[in-house]
mmCIF file of N, CA and C in Angstrom:
data_model
loop_
_atom_site.group_PDB
_atom_site.id
_atom_site.type_symbol
_atom_site.label_atom_id
_atom_site.label_comp_id
_atom_site.label_asym_id
_atom_site.label_seq_id
_atom_site.Cartn_x
_atom_site.Cartn_y
_atom_site.Cartn_z
ATOM 1 N N MET A 1 124.757 22.678 -74.190
ATOM 2 C CA MET A 1 124.601 22.901 -72.660
ATOM 3 C C MET A 1 124.494 24.144 -72.295
ATOM 4 N N SER A 2 123.505 24.617 -71.333
ATOM 5 C CA SER A 2 123.121 25.949 -71.435
ATOM 6 C C SER A 2 124.270 26.702 -70.562
ATOM 7 N N HIS A 3 124.251 28.111 -70.661
ATOM 8 C CA HIS A 3 125.142 28.982 -70.214
ATOM 9 C C HIS A 3 125.296 28.790 -68.612
ATOM 10 N N PHE A 4 124.127 28.317 -68.154
ATOM 11 C CA PHE A 4 123.897 28.089 -66.504
ATOM 12 C C PHE A 4 124.970 26.930 -66.249
ATOM 13 N N ASN A 5 124.704 25.936 -66.877
ATOM 14 C CA ASN A 5 125.651 24.462 -66.573
ATOM 15 C C ASN A 5 127.226 24.863 -66.980
ATOM 16 N N LYS A 6 127.561 25.690 -67.748
ATOM 17 C CA LYS A 6 128.620 25.821 -68.230
ATOM 18 C C LYS A 6 129.488 26.796 -66.996
ATOM 19 N N ASN A 7 128.697 27.532 -66.214
ATOM 20 C CA ASN A 7 129.301 28.310 -65.147
ATOM 21 C C ASN A 7 129.300 27.535 -63.894
ATOM 22 N N VAL A 8 128.216 26.706 -63.643
ATOM 23 C CA VAL A 8 128.197 26.033 -62.432
ATOM 24 C C VAL A 8 129.334 25.047 -62.264
ATOM 25 N N SER A 9 129.503 24.211 -63.252
ATOM 26 C CA SER A 9 130.455 23.201 -62.955
ATOM 27 C C SER A 9 131.795 23.337 -62.754
ATOM 28 N N PRO A 10 132.559 24.633 -62.881
ATOM 29 C CA PRO A 10 133.720 25.099 -62.205
ATOM 30 C C PRO A 10 133.485 25.469 -61.016
ATOM 31 N N LEU A 11 132.427 26.047 -60.687
ATOM 32 C CA LEU A 11 132.294 26.388 -59.419
ATOM 33 C C LEU A 11 131.965 25.257 -58.330
ATOM 34 N N LEU A 12 131.273 24.013 -58.877
ATOM 35 C CA LEU A 12 131.152 23.230 -58.060
ATOM 36 C C LEU A 12 132.612 22.281 -57.641
ATOM 37 N N LEU A 13 133.509 22.321 -58.809
ATOM 38 C CA LEU A 13 134.883 21.554 -58.756
ATOM 39 C C LEU A 13 135.662 22.584 -57.607
ATOM 40 N N LEU A 14 135.528 23.746 -57.898
ATOM 41 C CA LEU A 14 136.229 24.796 -56.888
ATOM 42 C C LEU A 14 135.767 24.595 -55.441
ATOM 43 N N ALA A 15 134.375 24.537 -55.032
ATOM 44 C CA ALA A 15 133.962 24.266 -53.925
ATOM 45 C C ALA A 15 134.487 22.922 -53.276
ATOM 46 N N LEU A 16 134.381 21.700 -54.161
ATOM 47 C CA LEU A 16 134.885 20.473 -53.711
ATOM 48 C C LEU A 16 136.267 20.349 -53.541
ATOM 49 N N PHE A 17 137.106 21.280 -54.076
ATOM 50 C CA PHE A 17 138.585 21.545 -53.958
ATOM 51 C C PHE A 17 138.747 22.201 -52.640
ATOM 52 N N ILE A 18 138.119 23.064 -52.223
ATOM 53 C CA ILE A 18 138.187 23.818 -51.055
ATOM 54 C C ILE A 18 137.779 23.064 -49.957
ATOM 55 N N ILE A 19 136.663 22.130 -49.886
ATOM 56 C CA ILE A 19 136.402 21.354 -48.752
ATOM 57 C C ILE A 19 137.235 20.312 -48.568
ATOM 58 N N VAL A 20 137.845 19.751 -49.393
ATOM 59 C CA VAL A 20 138.739 18.536 -49.285
ATOM 60 C C VAL A 20 139.889 19.178 -48.663
ATOM 61 N N THR A 21 140.622 20.266 -49.291
ATOM 62 C CA THR A 21 141.747 20.571 -48.671
ATOM 63 C C THR A 21 141.471 21.399 -47.364
ATOM 64 N N ASN A 22 140.458 21.758 -46.951
ATOM 65 C CA ASN A 22 140.234 22.377 -45.543
ATOM 66 C C ASN A 22 140.262 20.976 -44.743
ATOM 67 N N PHE A 23 139.623 20.015 -45.077
ATOM 68 C CA PHE A 23 139.460 18.735 -44.140
ATOM 69 C C PHE A 23 140.882 18.128 -44.072
ATOM 70 N N SER A 24 141.714 18.120 -45.061
ATOM 71 C CA SER A 24 143.040 17.539 -45.151
ATOM 72 C C SER A 24 143.903 18.386 -44.264
ATOM 73 N N MET A 25 143.772 19.541 -44.163
ATOM 74 C CA MET A 25 144.751 20.717 -43.401
ATOM 75 C C MET A 25 144.468 20.627 -41.840
ATOM 76 N N ASN A 26 143.230 20.186 -41.564
ATOM 77 C CA ASN A 26 142.911 20.343 -40.091
ATOM 78 C C ASN A 26 142.875 19.054 -39.316
ATOM 79 N N ALA A 27 143.633 18.317 -39.527
ATOM 80 C CA ALA A 27 144.205 17.007 -38.869
ATOM 81 C C ALA A 27 144.436 17.526 -37.262
ATOM 82 N N GLU A 28 143.785 16.767 -36.383
ATOM 83 C CA GLU A 28 144.298 17.235 -35.052
ATOM 84 C C GLU A 28 145.461 16.706 -34.561
ATOM 85 N N ALA A 29 146.152 17.450 -33.608
ATOM 86 C CA ALA A 29 147.486 17.153 -33.214
ATOM 87 C C ALA A 29 147.471 16.180 -32.198
ATOM 88 N N VAL A 30 148.128 15.146 -31.962
ATOM 89 C CA VAL A 30 147.952 14.446 -30.504
ATOM 90 C C VAL A 30 149.244 14.867 -29.483
ATOM 91 N N ALA A 31 148.898 14.731 -28.266
ATOM 92 C CA ALA A 31 150.183 14.946 -27.328
ATOM 93 C C ALA A 31 150.883 13.653 -27.330
ATOM 94 N N ILE A 32 152.267 13.886 -27.422
ATOM 95 C CA ILE A 32 153.256 12.796 -27.204
ATOM 96 C C ILE A 32 154.003 13.332 -26.025
ATOM 97 N N GLU A 33 153.968 12.470 -25.022
ATOM 98 C CA GLU A 33 154.537 12.791 -23.647
ATOM 99 C C GLU A 33 155.592 11.786 -23.537
ATOM 100 N N ILE A 34 156.849 12.507 -23.094
ATOM 101 C CA ILE A 34 158.331 11.560 -22.722
ATOM 102 C C ILE A 34 158.570 12.147 -21.101
ATOM 103 N N LEU A 35 158.630 10.903 -20.501
ATOM 104 C CA LEU A 35 158.760 11.144 -19.224
ATOM 105 C C LEU A 35 160.168 10.569 -18.916
ATOM 106 N N ASN A 36 161.071 11.483 -18.087
ATOM 107 C CA ASN A 36 162.252 11.240 -17.883
ATOM 108 C C ASN A 36 162.429 10.358 -16.556
ATOM 109 N N ASN A 37 162.697 9.037 -16.456
ATOM 110 C CA ASN A 37 162.838 8.455 -15.257
ATOM 111 C C ASN A 37 164.057 7.757 -15.103
ATOM 112 N N VAL A 38 165.151 8.091 -15.973
ATOM 113 C CA VAL A 38 166.432 7.469 -16.162
ATOM 114 C C VAL A 38 167.604 8.091 -15.748
ATOM 115 N N THR A 39 167.710 9.395 -15.663
ATOM 116 C CA THR A 39 168.930 10.079 -15.167
ATOM 117 C C THR A 39 168.712 10.151 -13.556
ATOM 118 N N ALA A 40 169.772 10.727 -12.951
ATOM 119 C CA ALA A 40 169.818 10.713 -11.637
ATOM 120 C C ALA A 40 169.032 11.980 -11.379
ATOM 121 N N LYS A 41 168.595 12.121 -10.050
ATOM 122 C CA LYS A 41 167.506 13.105 -9.833
ATOM 123 C C LYS A 41 168.086 14.547 -10.082
ATOM 124 N N ASN A 42 169.289 14.786 -9.708
ATOM 125 C CA ASN A 42 169.693 16.336 -10.431
ATOM 126 C C ASN A 42 170.192 16.436 -11.800
ATOM 127 N N LEU A 43 170.110 15.500 -12.661
ATOM 128 C CA LEU A 43 170.438 15.502 -13.858
ATOM 129 C C LEU A 43 169.416 15.382 -15.035
ATOM 130 N N LYS A 44 169.543 15.947 -16.226
ATOM 131 C CA LYS A 44 168.599 15.949 -17.288
ATOM 132 C C LYS A 44 168.908 14.964 -18.217
ATOM 133 N N ALA A 45 168.085 14.657 -19.240
ATOM 134 C CA ALA A 45 168.073 13.954 -20.300
ATOM 135 C C ALA A 45 168.041 14.795 -21.479
ATOM 136 N N LYS A 46 168.692 14.839 -22.628
ATOM 137 C CA LYS A 46 168.402 15.470 -23.626
ATOM 138 C C LYS A 46 167.574 14.929 -24.756
ATOM 139 N N ALA A 47 166.654 15.623 -25.392
ATOM 140 C CA ALA A 47 165.747 15.020 -26.449
ATOM 141 C C ALA A 47 166.023 15.992 -27.704
ATOM 142 N N ASP A 48 166.517 15.147 -28.830
ATOM 143 C CA ASP A 48 166.665 16.019 -29.900
ATOM 144 C C ASP A 48 165.464 15.060 -30.854
ATOM 145 N N CYS A 49 164.222 15.778 -31.319
ATOM 146 C CA CYS A 49 163.253 15.229 -31.785
ATOM 147 C C CYS A 49 162.899 16.089 -33.139
ATOM 148 N N GLY A 50 162.037 15.546 -33.841
ATOM 149 C CA GLY A 50 161.749 16.444 -35.332
ATOM 150 C C GLY A 50 160.483 15.344 -36.068
ATOM 151 N N ASN A 51 160.166 15.952 -37.069
ATOM 152 C CA ASN A 51 159.309 15.208 -37.873
ATOM 153 C C ASN A 51 160.015 14.922 -39.258
ATOM 154 N N THR A 52 159.253 14.595 -40.352
ATOM 155 C CA THR A 52 159.828 14.455 -41.593
ATOM 156 C C THR A 52 160.185 15.687 -42.256
ATOM 157 N N THR A 53 159.711 16.907 -41.700
ATOM 158 C CA THR A 53 160.014 18.297 -42.371
ATOM 159 C C THR A 53 160.971 19.120 -41.477
ATOM 160 N N VAL A 54 160.747 19.137 -40.270
ATOM 161 C CA VAL A 54 161.648 19.868 -39.437
ATOM 162 C C VAL A 54 162.037 19.283 -38.110
ATOM 163 N N ASP A 55 163.185 19.842 -37.675
ATOM 164 C CA ASP A 55 163.979 19.568 -36.350
ATOM 165 C C ASP A 55 163.190 20.534 -35.301
ATOM 166 N N PHE A 56 162.903 19.770 -34.131
ATOM 167 C CA PHE A 56 162.290 20.464 -33.080
ATOM 168 C C PHE A 56 163.504 21.228 -32.224
ATOM 169 N N PRO A 57 163.530 22.163 -31.651
ATOM 170 C CA PRO A 57 164.565 22.715 -30.565
ATOM 171 C C PRO A 57 164.885 21.410 -29.578
ATOM 172 N N THR A 58 166.256 21.546 -29.390
ATOM 173 C CA THR A 58 166.498 20.485 -28.532
ATOM 174 C C THR A 58 166.026 20.925 -26.989
ATOM 175 N N THR A 59 165.672 19.827 -26.612
ATOM 176 C CA THR A 59 164.929 19.992 -25.106
ATOM 177 C C THR A 59 165.475 19.175 -24.067
ATOM 178 N N GLU A 60 165.798 19.789 -22.813
ATOM 179 C CA GLU A 60 166.321 19.116 -21.713
ATOM 180 C C GLU A 60 165.215 18.509 -20.773
ATOM 181 N N ILE A 61 165.334 17.528 -20.385
ATOM 182 C CA ILE A 61 163.997 16.790 -19.563
ATOM 183 C C ILE A 61 164.635 16.413 -18.170
ATOM 184 N N ALA A 62 164.027 17.309 -17.175
ATOM 185 C CA ALA A 62 164.577 16.896 -15.790
ATOM 186 C C ALA A 62 164.062 15.597 -15.422
ATOM 187 N N TYR A 63 164.598 15.087 -14.285
ATOM 188 C CA TYR A 63 164.174 13.626 -13.735
ATOM 189 C C TYR A 63 162.686 13.948 -13.190
ATOM 190 N N GLY A 64 161.836 13.149 -13.649
ATOM 191 C CA GLY A 64 160.478 13.174 -13.285
ATOM 192 C C GLY A 64 159.647 14.206 -13.921
ATOM 193 N N ASP A 65 160.165 14.955 -14.784
ATOM 194 C CA ASP A 65 159.308 15.767 -15.828
ATOM 195 C C ASP A 65 159.101 15.205 -16.901
ATOM 196 N N LYS A 66 158.047 15.773 -17.785
ATOM 197 C CA LYS A 66 157.555 15.353 -19.186
ATOM 198 C C LYS A 66 157.762 16.387 -20.106
ATOM 199 N N TYR A 67 158.248 15.870 -21.224
ATOM 200 C CA TYR A 67 158.225 16.742 -22.530
ATOM 201 C C TYR A 67 157.241 16.566 -23.288
ATOM 202 N N VAL A 68 156.535 17.321 -23.784
ATOM 203 C CA VAL A 68 155.222 17.043 -24.452
ATOM 204 C C VAL A 68 155.435 17.736 -25.725
ATOM 205 N N ILE A 69 155.144 16.845 -26.924
ATOM 206 C CA ILE A 69 155.216 17.429 -28.186
ATOM 207 C C ILE A 69 153.813 17.098 -28.794
ATOM 208 N N HIS A 70 153.183 18.377 -29.450
ATOM 209 C CA HIS A 70 151.987 18.198 -30.252
ATOM 210 C C HIS A 70 152.181 18.049 -31.654
ATOM 211 N N GLU A 71 151.750 17.073 -32.268
ATOM 212 C CA GLU A 71 152.157 16.761 -33.649
ATOM 213 C C GLU A 71 151.236 15.925 -34.343
ATOM 214 N N THR A 72 150.909 16.292 -35.722
ATOM 215 C CA THR A 72 150.145 15.436 -36.376
ATOM 216 C C THR A 72 151.102 14.215 -37.488
ATOM 217 N N LEU A 73 152.095 14.607 -37.675
ATOM 218 C CA LEU A 73 153.012 13.880 -38.652
ATOM 219 C C LEU A 73 153.864 12.900 -37.598
ATOM 220 N N GLY A 74 154.792 11.992 -38.463
ATOM 221 C CA GLY A 74 155.656 11.090 -37.615
ATOM 222 C C GLY A 74 156.751 11.972 -37.042
ATOM 223 N N VAL A 75 156.858 11.485 -35.753
ATOM 224 C CA VAL A 75 157.850 12.028 -34.988
ATOM 225 C C VAL A 75 159.053 11.044 -34.389
ATOM 226 N N TYR A 76 160.276 11.588 -34.828
ATOM 227 C CA TYR A 76 161.530 10.818 -34.530
ATOM 228 C C TYR A 76 162.144 11.541 -33.255
ATOM 229 N N CYS A 77 162.949 10.748 -32.364
ATOM 230 C CA CYS A 77 163.686 11.281 -31.222
ATOM 231 C C CYS A 77 164.790 10.464 -31.162
ATOM 232 N N ARG A 78 166.130 11.290 -30.577
ATOM 233 C CA ARG A 78 167.148 10.502 -30.119
ATOM 234 C C ARG A 78 167.322 11.237 -28.712
ATOM 235 N N PHE A 79 167.916 10.608 -27.905
ATOM 236 C CA PHE A 79 168.024 10.714 -26.442
ATOM 237 C C PHE A 79 169.421 10.636 -25.866
ATOM 238 N N SER A 80 169.907 11.460 -24.993
ATOM 239 C CA SER A 80 171.292 11.353 -24.480
ATOM 240 C C SER A 80 171.075 11.816 -23.166
ATOM 241 N N TRP A 81 171.876 11.233 -22.132
ATOM 242 C CA TRP A 81 172.008 11.671 -20.777
ATOM 243 C C TRP A 81 173.519 11.244 -20.184
ATOM 244 N N GLN A 82 173.882 11.428 -19.246
ATOM 245 C CA GLN A 82 175.275 11.287 -18.570
ATOM 246 C C GLN A 82 175.141 9.679 -18.302
ATOM 247 N N GLY A 83 175.923 8.955 -19.075
ATOM 248 C CA GLY A 83 175.893 7.487 -18.770
ATOM 249 C C GLY A 83 175.077 6.515 -19.817
ATOM 250 N N GLY A 84 174.393 7.424 -21.051
ATOM 251 C CA GLY A 84 173.605 6.322 -21.744
ATOM 252 C C GLY A 84 172.903 7.322 -22.853
ATOM 253 N N SER A 85 172.415 6.706 -23.988
ATOM 254 C CA SER A 85 171.867 7.517 -25.218
ATOM 255 C C SER A 85 170.916 6.458 -25.893
ATOM 256 N N PHE A 86 170.105 6.649 -26.613
ATOM 257 C CA PHE A 86 169.459 6.020 -27.350
ATOM 258 C C PHE A 86 169.411 6.844 -28.871
ATOM 259 N N SER A 87 169.580 5.982 -29.824
ATOM 260 C CA SER A 87 169.435 6.537 -31.309
ATOM 261 C C SER A 87 168.188 6.663 -31.730
ATOM 262 N N ASP A 88 168.085 7.407 -32.934
ATOM 263 C CA ASP A 88 166.650 7.635 -33.624
ATOM 264 C C ASP A 88 165.690 6.673 -33.476
ATOM 265 N N MET A 89 164.641 6.930 -32.950
ATOM 266 C CA MET A 89 163.467 6.066 -32.841
ATOM 267 C C MET A 89 162.144 6.832 -33.196
ATOM 268 N N LYS A 90 161.497 6.245 -33.832
ATOM 269 C CA LYS A 90 159.981 6.691 -34.313
ATOM 270 C C LYS A 90 159.038 6.632 -33.289
ATOM 271 N N ILE A 91 158.786 7.545 -32.721
ATOM 272 C CA ILE A 91 157.873 7.342 -31.542
ATOM 273 C C ILE A 91 156.478 7.946 -31.659
ATOM 274 N N TYR A 92 156.095 8.276 -32.900
ATOM 275 C CA TYR A 92 154.710 8.529 -33.395
ATOM 276 C C TYR A 92 154.652 8.480 -34.667
ATOM 277 N N ASP A 93 153.763 7.823 -35.132
ATOM 278 C CA ASP A 93 153.307 7.628 -36.644
ATOM 279 C C ASP A 93 151.770 7.659 -36.752
ATOM 280 N N SER A 94 151.146 8.455 -37.152
ATOM 281 C CA SER A 94 149.602 8.524 -37.287
ATOM 282 C C SER A 94 149.058 7.129 -37.904
ATOM 283 N N GLN A 95 149.691 6.339 -38.498
ATOM 284 C CA GLN A 95 149.381 5.284 -39.510
ATOM 285 C C GLN A 95 149.215 4.123 -38.088
ATOM 286 N N TYR A 96 149.911 4.157 -37.318
ATOM 287 C CA TYR A 96 150.254 2.971 -36.327
ATOM 288 C C TYR A 96 149.648 3.313 -35.018
ATOM 289 N N TYR A 97 149.905 4.404 -34.347
ATOM 290 C CA TYR A 97 149.384 4.827 -33.021
ATOM 291 C C TYR A 97 148.077 5.643 -33.226
ATOM 292 N N SER A 98 147.412 5.215 -32.485
ATOM 293 C CA SER A 98 145.866 5.901 -32.053
ATOM 294 C C SER A 98 145.655 6.420 -30.885
ATOM 295 N N CYS A 99 146.711 6.855 -30.142
ATOM 296 C CA CYS A 99 146.839 7.182 -28.752
ATOM 297 C C CYS A 99 146.796 8.776 -28.727
ATOM 298 N N ASP A 100 146.229 9.124 -27.617
ATOM 299 C CA ASP A 100 146.242 10.774 -27.215
ATOM 300 C C ASP A 100 145.776 10.841 -25.951
ATOM 301 N N PRO A 101 146.924 11.064 -24.803
ATOM 302 C CA PRO A 101 148.352 11.366 -25.366
ATOM 303 C C PRO A 101 148.993 9.789 -25.558
ATOM 304 N N CYS A 102 150.283 10.045 -26.111
ATOM 305 C CA CYS A 102 151.179 8.793 -26.364
ATOM 306 C C CYS A 102 152.144 8.745 -25.231
ATOM 307 N N ASP A 103 152.229 7.700 -24.410
ATOM 308 C CA ASP A 103 153.058 7.866 -23.066
ATOM 309 C C ASP A 103 154.257 7.052 -23.464
ATOM 310 N N TRP A 104 155.592 7.679 -23.415
ATOM 311 C CA TRP A 104 156.595 7.414 -23.609
ATOM 312 C C TRP A 104 157.319 7.612 -22.414
ATOM 313 N N ARG A 105 158.262 6.799 -21.886
ATOM 314 C CA ARG A 105 159.099 6.859 -20.780
ATOM 315 C C ARG A 105 160.451 6.286 -20.938
ATOM 316 N N LEU A 106 161.238 7.305 -20.489
ATOM 317 C CA LEU A 106 162.773 7.006 -20.485
ATOM 318 C C LEU A 106 162.971 6.018 -19.170
ATOM 319 N N GLN A 107 163.198 4.863 -18.956
ATOM 320 C CA GLN A 107 163.315 4.075 -17.644
ATOM 321 C C GLN A 107 164.471 3.492 -17.768
ATOM 322 N N PRO A 108 164.982 3.013 -16.598
ATOM 323 C CA PRO A 108 166.306 2.366 -16.416
ATOM 324 C C PRO A 108 166.416 1.213 -17.619
ATOM 325 N N LYS A 109 165.213 0.361 -17.751
ATOM 326 C CA LYS A 109 165.554 -0.752 -18.648
ATOM 327 C C LYS A 109 165.119 -0.625 -20.057
ATOM 328 N N GLY A 110 164.922 0.897 -20.481
ATOM 329 C CA GLY A 110 164.979 1.109 -21.821
ATOM 330 C C GLY A 110 163.806 2.430 -22.061
ATOM 331 N N LEU A 111 163.757 2.634 -23.348
ATOM 332 C CA LEU A 111 162.537 3.474 -23.806
ATOM 333 C C LEU A 111 161.327 2.749 -23.889
ATOM 334 N N CYS A 112 160.347 2.989 -23.072
ATOM 335 C CA CYS A 112 159.295 2.193 -22.970
ATOM 336 C C CYS A 112 157.766 3.080 -23.536
ATOM 337 N N TYR A 113 156.956 2.363 -24.182
ATOM 338 C CA TYR A 113 155.794 3.075 -24.733
ATOM 339 C C TYR A 113 154.765 2.076 -23.865
ATOM 340 N N TYR A 114 153.855 2.976 -23.227
ATOM 341 C CA TYR A 114 152.727 2.619 -22.503
ATOM 342 C C TYR A 114 151.370 2.651 -23.417
ATOM 343 N N GLY A 115 151.262 1.502 -24.084
ATOM 344 C CA GLY A 115 149.870 1.715 -24.987
ATOM 345 C C GLY A 115 148.720 1.379 -24.282
ATOM 346 N N THR A 116 147.573 2.035 -24.517
ATOM 347 C CA THR A 116 146.371 1.782 -23.595
ATOM 348 C C THR A 116 145.405 1.806 -24.869
ATOM 349 N N THR A 117 145.500 1.998 -25.946
ATOM 350 C CA THR A 117 144.556 2.210 -27.074
ATOM 351 C C THR A 117 145.105 1.495 -28.495
ATOM 352 N N GLY A 118 144.312 1.365 -29.361
ATOM 353 C CA GLY A 118 144.548 0.912 -30.771
ATOM 354 C C GLY A 118 145.413 -0.429 -30.754
ATOM 355 N N PRO A 119 146.022 -0.740 -31.837
ATOM 356 C CA PRO A 119 146.853 -1.829 -31.958
ATOM 357 C C PRO A 119 148.063 -2.274 -30.773
ATOM 358 N N ALA A 120 148.523 -1.051 -30.456
ATOM 359 C CA ALA A 120 149.832 -1.324 -29.725
ATOM 360 C C ALA A 120 149.046 -1.091 -28.138
ATOM 361 N N ILE A 121 148.707 -2.148 -27.621
ATOM 362 C CA ILE A 121 148.225 -2.006 -26.340
ATOM 363 C C ILE A 121 149.189 -2.853 -25.203
ATOM 364 N N GLY A 122 149.781 -2.181 -24.312
ATOM 365 C CA GLY A 122 150.773 -3.030 -23.479
ATOM 366 C C GLY A 122 151.821 -2.120 -23.362
ATOM 367 N N VAL A 123 153.041 -2.541 -22.715
ATOM 368 C CA VAL A 123 154.404 -2.055 -22.470
ATOM 369 C C VAL A 123 155.292 -2.402 -23.551
ATOM 370 N N PHE A 124 155.910 -1.608 -24.177
ATOM 371 C CA PHE A 124 156.906 -2.142 -25.246
ATOM 372 C C PHE A 124 158.054 -1.394 -24.715
ATOM 373 N N CYS A 125 159.191 -2.036 -24.692
ATOM 374 C CA CYS A 125 160.286 -1.306 -24.076
ATOM 375 C C CYS A 125 161.600 -1.752 -25.433
ATOM 376 N N HIS A 126 162.540 -0.753 -25.563
ATOM 377 C CA HIS A 126 163.567 -0.638 -26.677
ATOM 378 C C HIS A 126 164.825 -0.662 -25.584
ATOM 379 N N ASP A 127 165.835 -1.339 -25.854
ATOM 380 C CA ASP A 127 166.836 -1.279 -25.063
ATOM 381 C C ASP A 127 167.764 -0.006 -25.703
ATOM 382 N N TYR A 128 168.554 0.538 -24.694
ATOM 383 C CA TYR A 128 169.285 1.789 -25.106
ATOM 384 C C TYR A 128 170.853 1.282 -25.671
ATOM 385 N N ASP A 129 171.368 2.187 -26.365
ATOM 386 C CA ASP A 129 172.580 2.050 -27.043
ATOM 387 C C ASP A 129 173.622 2.004 -26.071
ATOM 388 N N TYR A 130 173.881 2.748 -24.973
ATOM 389 C CA TYR A 130 174.897 2.825 -24.035
ATOM 390 C C TYR A 130 176.185 2.902 -24.587
#
């Protein structure tokens, strides 16, 4: 093997490693929108969300307002408000959802996902704990 080939092979492997690492780290975040339509107009719903590695700061969502999370990983949330609650729910998984934005709504009938793209098209509601 020539001296040239001995030096080029490690450089090609290094370049390939850099390219693969760069592409895997640049996954685009999607917008996950959570609309509060469940509380009285003067009250707020509390959202405790996070992904598999970190908890996000607790957020209060006023009636009619949206809480928007930009994320690439799976997102779990727990919701509570005066008169109701909803336990841990996976509201985003890049393996399943292909939405952007992902439209979730706290409705009187339950936490509902309004899917317009991908395998989850339609309205899917989950009952509250109360």
